[in-house]
Each structure stands twice: as structure tokens, then as C-alpha cells.
Amino acid sequence: MRFELKERDAAGRLCRFTTKHGTVTTPNLLPVINPNKMIIPPKEMKKRFGTDILITNSYIIYKNPELKKQALESGVHALIDFDGSIMTDSGTFQNYVYGDVHLDPVEIVQFQRDIGSDIGTILDVFGTPHQTRETSEQGVNETIERARKSLPHKGEMLLACPVQGSIYPELRRKCAQELSTLSADFFPIGGVVPLMENQRYSDLVRCILSAKQGLDPSKPVHLFGAGHPLVFSLAVALGCDFFDSSAYAKYANDGRMIFQWGTEKFDDLSELPCSCPICSKYTKESLMELDEKDRTLQLALHNLYVSFMELKIIRVALTEGWLWDLVEQRASANPYLSEAVRVLHEPEHLQWLEHHEPTSKKTAVFYTGPQTIHRPIFYRYHQRLINRYTPFFQETVVFPEGTKPYSMFYSKEITDILAHKNVNLVVRSSLGPVPMELDEMYPLAQSVFPNCVDQETGEIAQQRMENFLEGSSILHWDDQMVFSSEGPLKHPIDFDTRRISAVADMQFGVGASDVLFSGDLRLVKSKQTGKIRNILCDGSHVVSMRAEDGLFTLKIDGGLRLHKRMKYPLLRVVVVDDAVPFIKEGKSLFAKFVSDCDPHLRPYDECVIVDEQDTFLGVGRTLLTRNEMLTFQHGVAVKTRDALQQG
Amino acid sequence: MRFELKERDAAGRLCRFTTKHGTVTTPNLLPVINPNKMIIPPKEMKKRFGTDILITNSYIIYKNPELKKQALESGVHALIDFDGSIMTDSGTFQNYVYGDVHLDPVEIVQFQRDIGSDIGTILDVFGTPHQTRETSEQGVNETIERARKSLPHKGEMLLACPVQGSIYPELRRKCAQELSTLSADFFPIGGVVPLMENQRYSDLVRCILSAKQGLDPSKPVHLFGAGHPLVFSLAVALGCDFFDSSAYAKYANDGRMIFQWGTEKFDDLSELPCSCPICSKYTKESLMELDEKDRTLQLALHNLYVSFMELKIIRVALTEGWLWDLVEQRASANPYLSEAVRVLHEPEHLQWLEHHEPTSKKTAVFYTGPQTIHRPIFYRYHQRLINRYTPFFQETVVFPEGTKPYSMFYSKEITDILAHKNVNLVVRSSLGPVPMELDEMYPLAQSVFPNCVDQETGEIAQQRMENFLEGSSILHWDDQMVFSSEGPLKHPIDFDTRRISAVADMQFGVGASDVLFSGDLRLVKSKQTGKIRNILCDGSHVVSMRAEDGLFTLKIDGGLRLHKRMKYPLLRVVVVDDAVPFIKEGKSLFAKFVSDCDPHLRPYDECVIVDEQDTFLGVGRTLLTRNEMLTFQHGVAVKTRDALQQG
């Protein structure tokens, strides 16, 4: 197996997953194939949807002598005529639904191995939402025990071990941790179908979060039984990689059509509100003229088009950095989903999410409603404002919100004020306080809020402003404010100096600005935009400021300064000895060669690369969280930007 | 021309619009055809999208000697090879863009008539958003003057007279009113492209609302130049019937793809996040392999698939009654659109919207965020609670929100309390106070709010609760509350009696319950559900209660009672003498036969049908607002439910 993270957003990731039967991109959907009754043949799926991975049920094959014989003789790929990756389920869900499955847990794993399944699943114990904690714990223990017994029999097959634990977060976390210790290959989150059937999305979110918090982050996570696109984006944002859908077929059999916003009965629709090839070829009337079997097939195809489309949208959003926007948009279609998004705002979850949140993104943050201000990126900003930002003076001038970037909108005022008075400058923005010198930093310039926000956003911003200003004497800026009467300052502080100093501390931690910029400072600005580009200190280039996100890129000399003065493990990613030569050649640092990492580093942070003796090797940009660096076996952990020249 | 309203939701409508070249369903989109350069031939559009109406530019034809000759000889339909309805624009927009159009306003109208355009457009004066009020007013006056001069020359062609007035609501309204007086056939809302280009959606909404408030509601309204699906649902909810799109082609030429949530550059996309036939046939890679011309064609087709899909979704939402849900969902994709939705919450606009809001819908209200509580249906409910609802007693027991319907959730408590104490029973719900006896009435039982709402919704509900309880002595219900100590009441008031009385007043006005239910009352309940079905008074069936929305259906005897005691014009729709015989036969009342109507009646309200001498004829259900009944020339105004038997 190979599982490699390529792109990320929120706590979600876009990965390449490789089995013996090929490579697929995650997040992805495994259509469920019933070997007894294939509404859409797997080959047709491959042709229409590019399906390279699907799931079928080993228990159904096992119970049917004919299918069993065929599968053992020629393999499950021949049985269903599909040459992509095949995952098999074990009968656990059938046991939950029908209650009459009697199977030897090890035998069904051996069977899956013998029929050539790419990913088999252990016979786990399905935990239902109404179970007591005790019953759930027994189920979890039994699931772990079965995993332990099954793993030695998996052969070359990957083995999926579902995380159970009903609605008890600590059980989910425990189950996840123990299965991770056992080195299972693939982690379904099980027992969630009853939650989804009852739209208990808040509980679903808690189940996912607690499982994820216990799981080895380098393994694929599959939300078992999630087939409705409504929940896909939220689940992906929390780190789910796979879904499976029998919904496309079940709903079609029931005359129901899946849409992004929910489900509609075909009979109730006045026309087909979709542009997929099926809904473009047929009208409601012409579909009604088909015989029932054919109509069911067409509805099933529609359902898969819509489901795969949602995954395409999610992958684009994840790659472009607007996955949270998408999650919140989808939540607006369903009150229970909207409630589930609120679960993420609880401090413990926000903290976990903040660890995964990239430092910067390709796209701006778009306000979607009261959820937006609770996003991890703003949580981080306000945390850092408290912990890393130091006001320059005792007095603060507060500006009302203007056009972004604020420092341009208020440039005349800034020049006037700073020439005459040593004060802090702060904008009262829709997302809370923005010190003027941070105004170009992601996500402050890169966020779009309406002029008129909802009351919740307004009050949170107000509260944060009050906290920020506590202890400061406040001057509210207005048009009539004149500072020239105070006479010019003898040594006014340059606004640019303020900016680089404040950004450096916010980005690298308190004290970073002193380390980076002590000495003879020279700022090189863009001739076109007038923005700071390069910063030289004592003649050497320490950092550059990126135009797109107002954050610094570390140069070798900047890295050396930080390395010298900031204590281990601050800002470090540590390379094992074997890999040191590669780094010295400027090659990227792969996760499997990382032995440690500063826990404060976030994805897409600038970092210092060192060897195990903390010798400085170079500077780079992280792609993974610390936890990911320490577990992933494949893929890049740090993109080396520059390595120290030897000699 | 025939323009007939078939379905409605919000202030939007689904109509059938007929020209000499056929009938189309609105809301609809007219693709813009450039006669010089047809990226997609009209016939191909008809085949792929079912396009039955499009728009082309008469000025371009007029200026090109070859095209002009051909158009005059064989007509515009032959020129572009299309047999559906063709609308032509006049060169106004070209004049706005290039500033060099010199045309005789009457001549260009005659030209459009002569080439056989189905809908021609006058040469109006484009009002830009940055104009002064004076300049705008001159433009409006000139536009009106040109309409006046052009109308006599239209022949059999329908003539579109655009509403101008820049961003001045009173000018927009005035222009709309005067053009309506002139009996123009078709009303584009013009001068809005610069607003849309700059995402000034709040201003756009004000332009649409002020135009609509001045316009004859029986004529089609076209939002000129609106081609991005992002704004379609909001514009439809405000009563726009047509859009036109050159965006599909312009964006394609520019390598951009239209999506429901906005626009993306083809080059920036990692894959195609869509399931339309184009995006299902091609991958990003295979599209890149096409030559540029062919790729542009494919992008243009994609853009139209997405645009037409949005219209299909809108028509389904409108028919099913979830147009507001859709509007709010779309607004969550764009902060400026979200701000525009807030404009609707201003009291003057809410009032106008409330006039159009149907009394009941097929689907429940879904919470999408803080906008939901501001919807016209809740505005109406709270207005009526103030104006039409009378608390029964001085004391009120307040219940926390439970499962819906509340009266079932709290049935034991209700029985216990009412046996011992004469008190009001009110639930503190997410949308404000809900008197227990109104709990099954639309939209109270038919709304889905999450358990945890945003702060704005919470505070509005709280405020409404406080207003409602003012002057009442309050008992907060809790589990320990015991009323039996007070001893049983001698004559407890039956909860069902409370229910029918309160609903009748809310639905028909204060005093209606006394009129309908005075006498010997008998309630017939459903054996299955236990819900009230039919109400008989003194032996005659006066009303039925609908299970789906908890509102009354009027029976003849109920209608007679209301007619006798409620003064003219209350609850009446008045039929002209000629049409009386049709009503007596039980036929539906067509709009053109309505001479007056109670201004309190809303669409889908129960009403009393009378002749011009206020003689009772029957009962029915309105489909139109008063203003629509008095202007529409086609279609049903009131569905007659039952007519008084003669003799």
C-alpha cells in the first residue's frame, strides 16, 4: 500500500492511494456492488465515472455456493468483471440489519484474502447509537480482539479494521488508538449508518472527530455507509478519505433521486433539476415512459453522477483552499448539518482543527454566515494576537473598517499620525481587531465579509475587540482628528518596520523579529506595488515577503538567525542522519526521514531543517503536521527551499 | 401575447408565456445570439437545452448591410435559423459600452417589427449607477417619451420597454409606473449590468424591488444582462421572469467556467467539478488537447448547461415551495449576495414581499441561517400574532421547545393543566412564541430549525417572546409543576375548542371564530391520527382542517357565515356580472372576470366569492394577489371550491 498526501485544506487531504490494482485519488467514493444484482455493471461505472475502486460484500459471496466457488477459483475481480481496486466488507452490517450472521471472524478474513480482495475487512462488532456504554465497550474490545486475531491472516491483502464505539467519544478514540497500534492498513469508521439515517449529524461529527483524534494519520479513513453527497464535504473536512454508496441503487429502487441539497421523489418533481447526462438526455416525461427497470437504472446513474460530482467539487475546493466555504454552503441546505458544523466550534475540536489548518491558502476566506468567524484560521489568528502580538505603545487609535488593504485606505492618516504621536493603530473589522501593520497578512486582507454581518459575527468581533483593547487608552479616529498640533516626533517609527516586526512575531513566535531584524536593516520594495519584497539585514537577505499572503519566506540567512537564537525544537524539522545528504543537495524532505518536529509548526509553515544533532541544514516549507510527518511512510514532509552550501 | 401564472413562491412566479412562435415556461433564460458570430447555433441550443426563446441584437443586424438585407427579406427567424420566440435588443447597451450609436428610436423599433421579431425593444436611455439624480431623471423621462413614440409602431410585435432610473428607487418606481400606464408588453429592468459586474447585489435588489413595485404585475419582467446563475434565484424570488446570457460565450472566450457558486478559470482547475454532459465526456486533460476554438465551444456549452440547470432547480423549488431556502443557500456562496438578502429584511420590502407570500406551501421551511427568521412567512405570523391573536387568560405557562407538534409532545401536561387552571399555554420556540393551540398551523409545525441556532435568530425569537408575554403573568413550566392541588375546574375549556378558535382568527381575521363556530359545535376527528378533520356547527359542515398545514378549508356554510357577518370587502373576491353563471356552475374564476378583492387576501387563502352586489356565490382558494387579479388577462384567480346551489 502507498498512501501519500498531495494537497490539503481544513483537516482534509487529497491523497494518492495505491493497491495492487492501481492508484486512486482520494477523497473518493466506492460504489457498492451487490454480486447478486448489479444494477450498473462495474465496467459501465468505470467508463462513465472513471471508477477505479469499489466495494462488494464478501459475506454475500461466501453464503452463495455458486458465487463462492467462482470467486475462489478465479478471484473476485473476475467474478464482478472489474480490474480496479476492490474492497470487501465482511458481513458486519448484514448482522446488524438481519441479526443472523454466524461467521468465524478469522475465516471470513481468510476468505477475502483467498478471493483476492485488495482491501478486506474484519468482522467487527457493529455498535449502535442506543447502546449503553458498557455494551459498546464490550463491542469495542471484541472488535480489537478480532483485529488482533485477523491481522496475521491477511497475507498480501490490506486489512480494514473499523473504529466502533457507538456515540461515546472516549470509546471511539480508544478503539482508534488500539487499532492504530496493531498496524491495521485502513480505518473505516463504523456504526454510523443509524446516525445518518436519522440525520444525527452532530453525533456523526463527534464520532468522526474522536476516531480521527485516535487514529494513525497516515492511513486512509473510510466513513462506512456514507453515500449521500450532503455529508461528504463536512466528512472530508474532518479527514475522511473514502465513502461508499449503496444509496445510489437503494434510492433508485425506491424512485428517489439524490441531489446536492438532499433527496427528492422522482414522482414529485415537476421537472428534472439537474444537468447530468441522464437528466440532459431525458425529460421527466420521457423517463416516465421507460419500463420500471430501465427507469431505475437511469435514476441510479443520475444518483452516481451527482455523488461523483460532489467529490469532484470537494477535491477542487480542497486543492484551491475553499473547503470550509463549501462545508458551510452545504450546511445551509440542512438544519441538522448546520447544527453539526456548530459542534466544530467547541474549543477542544477547534484546537484539533487548528493543528491541521494550513497557514495560507490560494483563495480568500468567503463569509458564508455566522459559522465563518468560528473557523480555525480565525481562531488561530486571535490566539496568536493574544500570545504573539505585542502592542507598541500605551495609546491606541481605533479606525472603523475601510476598504482592504486598510493601510492603503488609511495611508494618509497613518503618515500623519505616526509623524506626530507614538500610538498603536487598530482597525475594528468584521472579524475583530486588526492591527494596521498586520493588514496584509493572511487571512486578514484575504477575507471577504459583507458590510453588514449577522449579529453573532458582530458580537464576537466586538468581544474580541474589547479583549484586545483592554488596558489601552483609546482614541477613536474620525475625520476631524488632527495630530499636527502635538508637533513632529523626533524619531518616528517607520510603519514598514512595524509591519515586518509584527508579522515576524505572529508567524514565527515572540522574539523572532528581534532575531531576524537586529542590525542594519534594508527594505527592498516592489516598484509596481510599493509593497515590501525583500528584507536585508547587515547586508544579507534574511526573508522575503510574499505579495499574495503577506507572510515571510525564509532565506538561508534568516533561517540561520532563527536557528541560532530560537531554542530547540522551535521551528525545526529534524532529519534522520541517512537523509542528510539529500537535504544538502536541496531535495525535498520525505516524511519517512523525519525524526522530530516542532509541535508549533503547521502545514505550509516556513521551517528550519536540522539534523539529529540540531545542525542547521536549510530552510523549507512544511506540507504536513508534526503527527503526519512522524507516521507517513510516503510523500514529502517539507519542501526544501534552500540548503546551506557546504564548505 | 399570453402570460399566465401557474405556480408561485416568494414573490416569484412560474408562468406560461406565449408569442406567435410558441409557449415557454418562465423563469427562463434567453441565450444571447450574436448574428455575426454564433458560437453555438440556435438549433443546437434547442436540441441540447430545449431552448424555445432567445435574444439577438437588432442593432448589429441593422448596421450590417448584408444581415440587414437578409433579415428584411426573410425575417430574423430565418436569419439565425431558429423557429422559437426571438427577442431583439435595440442597441442601447452598445451605446452604453461604445457610446457611438446614432439611431432614430422609432426607426429601430420599426426595423425590429419588419424583421419579424417576436419581442422588440425600444431604444431606451441606459442609466448608469454613478449618474446624478438629475441626469437619471432626464434619462427616465426620455425613455418614457421614446416608449410613448415607439408603441404605435410595434404592429403585431410585442414591445419591451426597459425600466431605468439608475440606483434611485423613486425613479425606478416612477419609470415602472409610467411604462405600465402606456401598456407596454414586456418589462426589462435595464441599466443593471454595471451593478452586477461590481457585485453590487444590494443595489441590484433595490433596483428590482422598486421597479417591481411600480410595474403592472401581469407582464413579464426581464432582468437585462443577468447571465450568471448566482443571482437567478434571488431575482426570481423578487419576481423576475426572464434572464439573458451572453456570459456563457463571453466567459468561454475568456477561458472561464460558470458554476452555481461563481466562476472559475479553466486553467486553474485541477479537475472539472461538474457532471454536465461536457464535463462527463471530457476530463480537464482531454479538453486541453482540443484546439482553442473547440475548447471554447465546449466551455460555452458547459456554461449553458449550468445556467439552465439553475433555472430547472429554481422552477422545481418554486413549484415545491422552497424558493427561499434556495435563495438563502445561494447567498451563502457569496458575501455580497448574502448582504443583498439582508436588504429584503427592511420593513418596506418585507411588507411588499408578505403580500406575495403564499399562505401555505407543499414543503416545510428549512432553517439555513440567520436569514430564515426574517422571511415573509414569519413576519406575517408575528404580525398576525399581534393583530389577530387574543390570549385567553391573564396567566401564561411557558414551555421550553419540545418535539413538533408541541401539543402532542406536551399532551399530558396540557390535559393536566387545563383541567385545573385557566391559563394560556405558550412554547418558547426557535422562531419566537408559539401558542400551543397554533402549533399545527403552517409554518409552525412545518419548519425545521436546529436545536442550536445562531445568536441573531435566538435574540429575535427572545425579543418576540418578550413582546408577546408583555402584560401576562408568567409561569415557567417544569417537570415538578403540579396543578392538581388547585382542584379541578368546573368548566374547563376544551383544548380543541381553543385550537379551532385561535386558528380561525389567525387565518380569517379577528372575530372569525365567533362567526364560524357560534352554535352547537361538533368536531369530527381522524380515527388514524386523532386530528381534527371536520367541524360542524348547528349540524352544518362549516370548515375542514387540513392535516398538512393545520389551516381551514371553507365549506359553503362556513362561507355563508363569514359573508353574513364580516363586512365587505373582507374575505371577498368580486366577480363581474358576465362571469357569474360560470361560478355558479363551479368553474374556476379567471382573473379577467375579477372586479375587486379584499386587500387582506394572500395567495392560497380561502375566500368568499361574491357578485358585484355582494351576493354570495361560493367559496374558493385564491391563486393571485389582489393586484394580480385586477391586472392579469389570462389564467385562474380563484379556484372555486364549492358554489352555492341555486334554488
PDB file of N, CA and C in Angstrom, chain B residues 390-452:
ATOM      1  N   THR B 390     -55.758  36.643  20.274  1.00  0.00           N
ATOM      2  CA  THR B 390     -56.116  37.142  21.599  1.00  0.00           C
ATOM      3  C   THR B 390     -55.845  36.057  22.636  1.00  0.00           C
ATOM      4  N   PRO B 391     -54.971  36.349  23.604  1.00  0.00           N
ATOM      5  CA  PRO B 391     -54.751  35.356  24.659  1.00  0.00           C
ATOM      6  C   PRO B 391     -56.063  35.111  25.398  1.00  0.00           C
ATOM      7  N   PHE B 392     -56.220  33.900  25.893  1.00  0.00           N
ATOM      8  CA  PHE B 392     -57.484  33.559  26.539  1.00  0.00           C
ATOM      9  C   PHE B 392     -57.569  34.094  27.962  1.00  0.00           C
ATOM     10  N   PHE B 393     -56.422  34.062  28.661  1.00  0.00           N
ATOM     11  CA  PHE B 393     -56.447  34.403  30.090  1.00  0.00           C
ATOM     12  C   PHE B 393     -55.304  35.331  30.450  1.00  0.00           C
ATOM     13  N   GLN B 394     -55.248  35.645  31.743  1.00  0.00           N
ATOM     14  CA  GLN B 394     -54.219  36.557  32.198  1.00  0.00           C
ATOM     15  C   GLN B 394     -52.893  35.841  32.463  1.00  0.00           C
ATOM     16  N   GLU B 395     -53.009  34.579  32.876  1.00  0.00           N
ATOM     17  CA  GLU B 395     -51.788  33.841  33.208  1.00  0.00           C
ATOM     18  C   GLU B 395     -51.325  32.960  32.040  1.00  0.00           C
ATOM     19  N   THR B 396     -50.017  32.850  31.925  1.00  0.00           N
ATOM     20  CA  THR B 396     -49.457  32.065  30.822  1.00  0.00           C
ATOM     21  C   THR B 396     -48.403  31.091  31.338  1.00  0.00           C
ATOM     22  N   VAL B 397     -48.544  29.838  30.922  1.00  0.00           N
ATOM     23  CA  VAL B 397     -47.490  28.864  31.219  1.00  0.00           C
ATOM     24  C   VAL B 397     -46.577  28.779  29.996  1.00  0.00           C
ATOM     25  N   VAL B 398     -45.290  28.981  30.248  1.00  0.00           N
ATOM     26  CA  VAL B 398     -44.330  28.971  29.147  1.00  0.00           C
ATOM     27  C   VAL B 398     -43.561  27.641  29.145  1.00  0.00           C
ATOM     28  N   PHE B 399     -43.601  26.970  28.011  1.00  0.00           N
ATOM     29  CA  PHE B 399     -42.909  25.681  27.867  1.00  0.00           C
ATOM     30  C   PHE B 399     -41.628  25.843  27.059  1.00  0.00           C
ATOM     31  N   PRO B 400     -40.606  25.106  27.428  1.00  0.00           N
ATOM     32  CA  PRO B 400     -39.433  25.086  26.545  1.00  0.00           C
ATOM     33  C   PRO B 400     -39.771  24.305  25.274  1.00  0.00           C
ATOM     34  N   GLU B 401     -38.960  24.524  24.241  1.00  0.00           N
ATOM     35  CA  GLU B 401     -39.244  23.864  22.974  1.00  0.00           C
ATOM     36  C   GLU B 401     -39.140  22.346  23.121  1.00  0.00           C
ATOM     37  N   GLY B 402     -40.111  21.641  22.547  1.00  0.00           N
ATOM     38  CA  GLY B 402     -40.064  20.183  22.537  1.00  0.00           C
ATOM     39  C   GLY B 402     -40.125  19.716  21.102  1.00  0.00           C
ATOM     40  N   THR B 403     -40.391  18.447  20.915  1.00  0.00           N
ATOM     41  CA  THR B 403     -40.535  17.928  19.559  1.00  0.00           C
ATOM     42  C   THR B 403     -41.849  18.446  18.978  1.00  0.00           C
ATOM     43  N   LYS B 404     -41.879  18.609  17.653  1.00  0.00           N
ATOM     44  CA  LYS B 404     -43.104  19.050  16.998  1.00  0.00           C
ATOM     45  C   LYS B 404     -43.949  17.851  16.617  1.00  0.00           C
ATOM     46  N   PRO B 405     -45.258  17.946  16.606  1.00  0.00           N
ATOM     47  CA  PRO B 405     -46.053  19.080  17.092  1.00  0.00           C
ATOM     48  C   PRO B 405     -46.048  19.141  18.617  1.00  0.00           C
ATOM     49  N   TYR B 406     -45.915  20.353  19.115  1.00  0.00           N
ATOM     50  CA  TYR B 406     -45.771  20.563  20.559  1.00  0.00           C
ATOM     51  C   TYR B 406     -46.941  19.994  21.355  1.00  0.00           C
ATOM     52  N   SER B 407     -48.146  20.153  20.820  1.00  0.00           N
ATOM     53  CA  SER B 407     -49.326  19.739  21.587  1.00  0.00           C
ATOM     54  C   SER B 407     -49.353  18.230  21.798  1.00  0.00           C
ATOM     55  N   MET B 408     -48.636  17.506  20.938  1.00  0.00           N
ATOM     56  CA  MET B 408     -48.544  16.070  21.143  1.00  0.00           C
ATOM     57  C   MET B 408     -47.446  15.774  22.169  1.00  0.00           C
ATOM     58  N   PHE B 409     -46.332  16.478  22.019  1.00  0.00           N
ATOM     59  CA  PHE B 409     -45.202  16.301  22.925  1.00  0.00           C
ATOM     60  C   PHE B 409     -45.620  16.602  24.365  1.00  0.00           C
ATOM     61  N   TYR B 410     -46.438  17.656  24.517  1.00  0.00           N
ATOM     62  CA  TYR B 410     -46.849  18.089  25.859  1.00  0.00           C
ATOM     63  C   TYR B 410     -48.284  17.665  26.186  1.00  0.00           C
ATOM     64  N   SER B 411     -48.802  16.635  25.516  1.00  0.00           N
ATOM     65  CA  SER B 411     -50.236  16.364  25.655  1.00  0.00           C
ATOM     66  C   SER B 411     -50.649  16.061  27.107  1.00  0.00           C
ATOM     67  N   LYS B 412     -49.827  15.321  27.809  1.00  0.00           N
ATOM     68  CA  LYS B 412     -50.181  15.016  29.195  1.00  0.00           C
ATOM     69  C   LYS B 412     -50.233  16.282  30.044  1.00  0.00           C
ATOM     70  N   GLU B 413     -49.238  17.116  29.867  1.00  0.00           N
ATOM     71  CA  GLU B 413     -49.173  18.362  30.631  1.00  0.00           C
ATOM     72  C   GLU B 413     -50.379  19.244  30.315  1.00  0.00           C
ATOM     73  N   ILE B 414     -50.719  19.316  29.039  1.00  0.00           N
ATOM     74  CA  ILE B 414     -51.848  20.163  28.642  1.00  0.00           C
ATOM     75  C   ILE B 414     -53.120  19.692  29.339  1.00  0.00           C
ATOM     76  N   THR B 415     -53.365  18.399  29.261  1.00  0.00           N
ATOM     77  CA  THR B 415     -54.570  17.848  29.880  1.00  0.00           C
ATOM     78  C   THR B 415     -54.589  18.172  31.379  1.00  0.00           C
ATOM     79  N   ASP B 416     -53.466  17.943  32.006  1.00  0.00           N
ATOM     80  CA  ASP B 416     -53.380  18.175  33.442  1.00  0.00           C
ATOM     81  C   ASP B 416     -53.626  19.646  33.787  1.00  0.00           C
ATOM     82  N   ILE B 417     -52.935  20.523  33.071  1.00  0.00           N
ATOM     83  CA  ILE B 417     -53.037  21.949  33.394  1.00  0.00           C
ATOM     84  C   ILE B 417     -54.456  22.460  33.152  1.00  0.00           C
ATOM     85  N   LEU B 418     -54.995  22.142  31.962  1.00  0.00           N
ATOM     86  CA  LEU B 418     -56.291  22.721  31.601  1.00  0.00           C
ATOM     87  C   LEU B 418     -57.432  22.211  32.476  1.00  0.00           C
ATOM     88  N   ALA B 419     -57.237  21.064  33.081  1.00  0.00           N
ATOM     89  CA  ALA B 419     -58.286  20.551  33.965  1.00  0.00           C
ATOM     90  C   ALA B 419     -58.344  21.345  35.271  1.00  0.00           C
ATOM     91  N   HIS B 420     -57.211  22.001  35.584  1.00  0.00           N
ATOM     92  CA  HIS B 420     -57.119  22.639  36.889  1.00  0.00           C
ATOM     93  C   HIS B 420     -56.990  24.141  36.869  1.00  0.00           C
ATOM     94  N   LYS B 421     -56.686  24.695  35.715  1.00  0.00           N
ATOM     95  CA  LYS B 421     -56.372  26.113  35.737  1.00  0.00           C
ATOM     96  C   LYS B 421     -56.659  26.731  34.381  1.00  0.00           C
ATOM     97  N   ASN B 422     -57.207  27.922  34.362  1.00  0.00           N
ATOM     98  CA  ASN B 422     -57.430  28.650  33.117  1.00  0.00           C
ATOM     99  C   ASN B 422     -56.210  29.505  32.797  1.00  0.00           C
ATOM    100  N   VAL B 423     -55.371  28.951  31.981  1.00  0.00           N
ATOM    101  CA  VAL B 423     -54.136  29.666  31.623  1.00  0.00           C
ATOM    102  C   VAL B 423     -53.885  29.539  30.126  1.00  0.00           C
ATOM    103  N   ASN B 424     -53.057  30.466  29.615  1.00  0.00           N
ATOM    104  CA  ASN B 424     -52.560  30.334  28.255  1.00  0.00           C
ATOM    105  C   ASN B 424     -51.364  29.397  28.265  1.00  0.00           C
ATOM    106  N   LEU B 425     -51.173  28.699  27.160  1.00  0.00           N
ATOM    107  CA  LEU B 425     -50.038  27.792  27.041  1.00  0.00           C
ATOM    108  C   LEU B 425     -49.203  28.236  25.848  1.00  0.00           C
ATOM    109  N   VAL B 426     -47.946  28.539  26.103  1.00  0.00           N
ATOM    110  CA  VAL B 426     -47.097  29.050  25.018  1.00  0.00           C
ATOM    111  C   VAL B 426     -45.762  28.322  25.012  1.00  0.00           C
ATOM    112  N   VAL B 427     -45.293  27.991  23.821  1.00  0.00           N
ATOM    113  CA  VAL B 427     -43.973  27.363  23.689  1.00  0.00           C
ATOM    114  C   VAL B 427     -42.957  28.428  23.266  1.00  0.00           C
ATOM    115  N   ARG B 428     -41.832  28.422  23.943  1.00  0.00           N
ATOM    116  CA  ARG B 428     -40.726  29.294  23.583  1.00  0.00           C
ATOM    117  C   ARG B 428     -39.923  28.576  22.490  1.00  0.00           C
ATOM    118  N   SER B 429     -40.256  28.869  21.239  1.00  0.00           N
ATOM    119  CA  SER B 429     -39.617  28.126  20.148  1.00  0.00           C
ATOM    120  C   SER B 429     -38.479  28.929  19.532  1.00  0.00           C
ATOM    121  N   SER B 430     -37.740  28.289  18.635  1.00  0.00           N
ATOM    122  CA  SER B 430     -36.607  28.943  17.953  1.00  0.00           C
ATOM    123  C   SER B 430     -37.049  30.119  17.113  1.00  0.00           C
ATOM    124  N   LEU B 431     -38.339  30.171  16.777  1.00  0.00           N
ATOM    125  CA  LEU B 431     -38.779  31.272  15.938  1.00  0.00           C
ATOM    126  C   LEU B 431     -39.651  32.252  16.714  1.00  0.00           C
ATOM    127  N   GLY B 432     -39.687  32.099  18.024  1.00  0.00           N
ATOM    128  CA  GLY B 432     -40.471  33.006  18.852  1.00  0.00           C
ATOM    129  C   GLY B 432     -41.605  32.267  19.528  1.00  0.00           C
ATOM    130  N   PRO B 433     -42.587  33.009  20.039  1.00  0.00           N
ATOM    131  CA  PRO B 433     -43.674  32.367  20.782  1.00  0.00           C
ATOM    132  C   PRO B 433     -44.603  31.561  19.877  1.00  0.00           C
ATOM    133  N   VAL B 434     -44.967  30.393  20.326  1.00  0.00           N
ATOM    134  CA  VAL B 434     -45.979  29.607  19.624  1.00  0.00           C
ATOM    135  C   VAL B 434     -47.054  29.203  20.629  1.00  0.00           C
ATOM    136  N   PRO B 435     -48.214  29.888  20.603  1.00  0.00           N
ATOM    137  CA  PRO B 435     -49.317  29.448  21.457  1.00  0.00           C
ATOM    138  C   PRO B 435     -49.629  27.984  21.132  1.00  0.00           C
ATOM    139  N   MET B 436     -49.795  27.197  22.172  1.00  0.00           N
ATOM    140  CA  MET B 436     -49.914  25.748  21.985  1.00  0.00           C
ATOM    141  C   MET B 436     -50.991  25.383  20.959  1.00  0.00           C
ATOM    142  N   GLU B 437     -52.077  26.150  20.931  1.00  0.00           N
ATOM    143  CA  GLU B 437     -53.188  25.779  20.051  1.00  0.00           C
ATOM    144  C   GLU B 437     -52.915  26.114  18.579  1.00  0.00           C
ATOM    145  N   LEU B 438     -51.819  26.843  18.306  1.00  0.00           N
ATOM    146  CA  LEU B 438     -51.468  27.145  16.914  1.00  0.00           C
ATOM    147  C   LEU B 438     -50.382  26.214  16.387  1.00  0.00           C
ATOM    148  N   ASP B 439     -50.002  25.242  17.208  1.00  0.00           N
ATOM    149  CA  ASP B 439     -48.771  24.503  16.891  1.00  0.00           C
ATOM    150  C   ASP B 439     -48.804  23.698  15.613  1.00  0.00           C
ATOM    151  N   GLU B 440     -50.009  23.404  15.091  1.00  0.00           N
ATOM    152  CA  GLU B 440     -50.062  22.597  13.868  1.00  0.00           C
ATOM    153  C   GLU B 440     -50.249  23.437  12.616  1.00  0.00           C
ATOM    154  N   MET B 441     -50.345  24.746  12.820  1.00  0.00           N
ATOM    155  CA  MET B 441     -50.622  25.665  11.718  1.00  0.00           C
ATOM    156  C   MET B 441     -49.345  25.969  10.945  1.00  0.00           C
ATOM    157  N   TYR B 442     -49.457  26.017   9.629  1.00  0.00           N
ATOM    158  CA  TYR B 442     -48.318  26.410   8.795  1.00  0.00           C
ATOM    159  C   TYR B 442     -47.872  27.804   9.146  1.00  0.00           C
ATOM    160  N   PRO B 443     -46.587  28.097   9.278  1.00  0.00           N
ATOM    161  CA  PRO B 443     -45.429  27.216   9.111  1.00  0.00           C
ATOM    162  C   PRO B 443     -44.863  26.729  10.443  1.00  0.00           C
ATOM    163  N   LEU B 444     -45.695  26.658  11.487  1.00  0.00           N
ATOM    164  CA  LEU B 444     -45.130  26.377  12.813  1.00  0.00           C
ATOM    165  C   LEU B 444     -44.731  24.916  12.969  1.00  0.00           C
ATOM    166  N   ALA B 445     -45.663  24.014  12.614  1.00  0.00           N
ATOM    167  CA  ALA B 445     -45.279  22.596  12.657  1.00  0.00           C
ATOM    168  C   ALA B 445     -44.380  22.278  11.472  1.00  0.00           C
ATOM    169  N   GLN B 446     -44.518  23.062  10.397  1.00  0.00           N
ATOM    170  CA  GLN B 446     -43.824  22.762   9.146  1.00  0.00           C
ATOM    171  C   GLN B 446     -42.541  23.576   9.012  1.00  0.00           C
ATOM    172  N   SER B 447     -41.782  23.673  10.071  1.00  0.00           N
ATOM    173  CA  SER B 447     -40.496  24.338   9.953  1.00  0.00           C
ATOM    174  C   SER B 447     -39.470  23.549  10.741  1.00  0.00           C
ATOM    175  N   VAL B 448     -38.285  23.480  10.175  1.00  0.00           N
ATOM    176  CA  VAL B 448     -37.221  22.679  10.777  1.00  0.00           C
ATOM    177  C   VAL B 448     -36.069  23.604  11.146  1.00  0.00           C
ATOM    178  N   PHE B 449     -35.929  23.815  12.440  1.00  0.00           N
ATOM    179  CA  PHE B 449     -34.814  24.618  12.958  1.00  0.00           C
ATOM    180  C   PHE B 449     -33.888  23.680  13.731  1.00  0.00           C
ATOM    181  N   PRO B 450     -32.598  23.968  13.721  1.00  0.00           N
ATOM    182  CA  PRO B 450     -31.706  23.128  14.528  1.00  0.00           C
ATOM    183  C   PRO B 450     -31.926  23.402  16.011  1.00  0.00           C
ATOM    184  N   ASN B 451     -31.467  22.501  16.858  1.00  0.00           N
ATOM    185  CA  ASN B 451     -31.591  22.718  18.304  1.00  0.00           C
ATOM    186  C   ASN B 451     -30.791  23.935  18.736  1.00  0.00           C
ATOM    187  N   CYS B 452     -29.708  24.155  18.029  1.00  0.00           N
ATOM    188  CA  CYS B 452     -28.831  25.240  18.403  1.00  0.00           C
ATOM    189  C   CYS B 452     -28.792  26.231  17.247  1.00  0.00           C
TER     190      CYS B 452
END
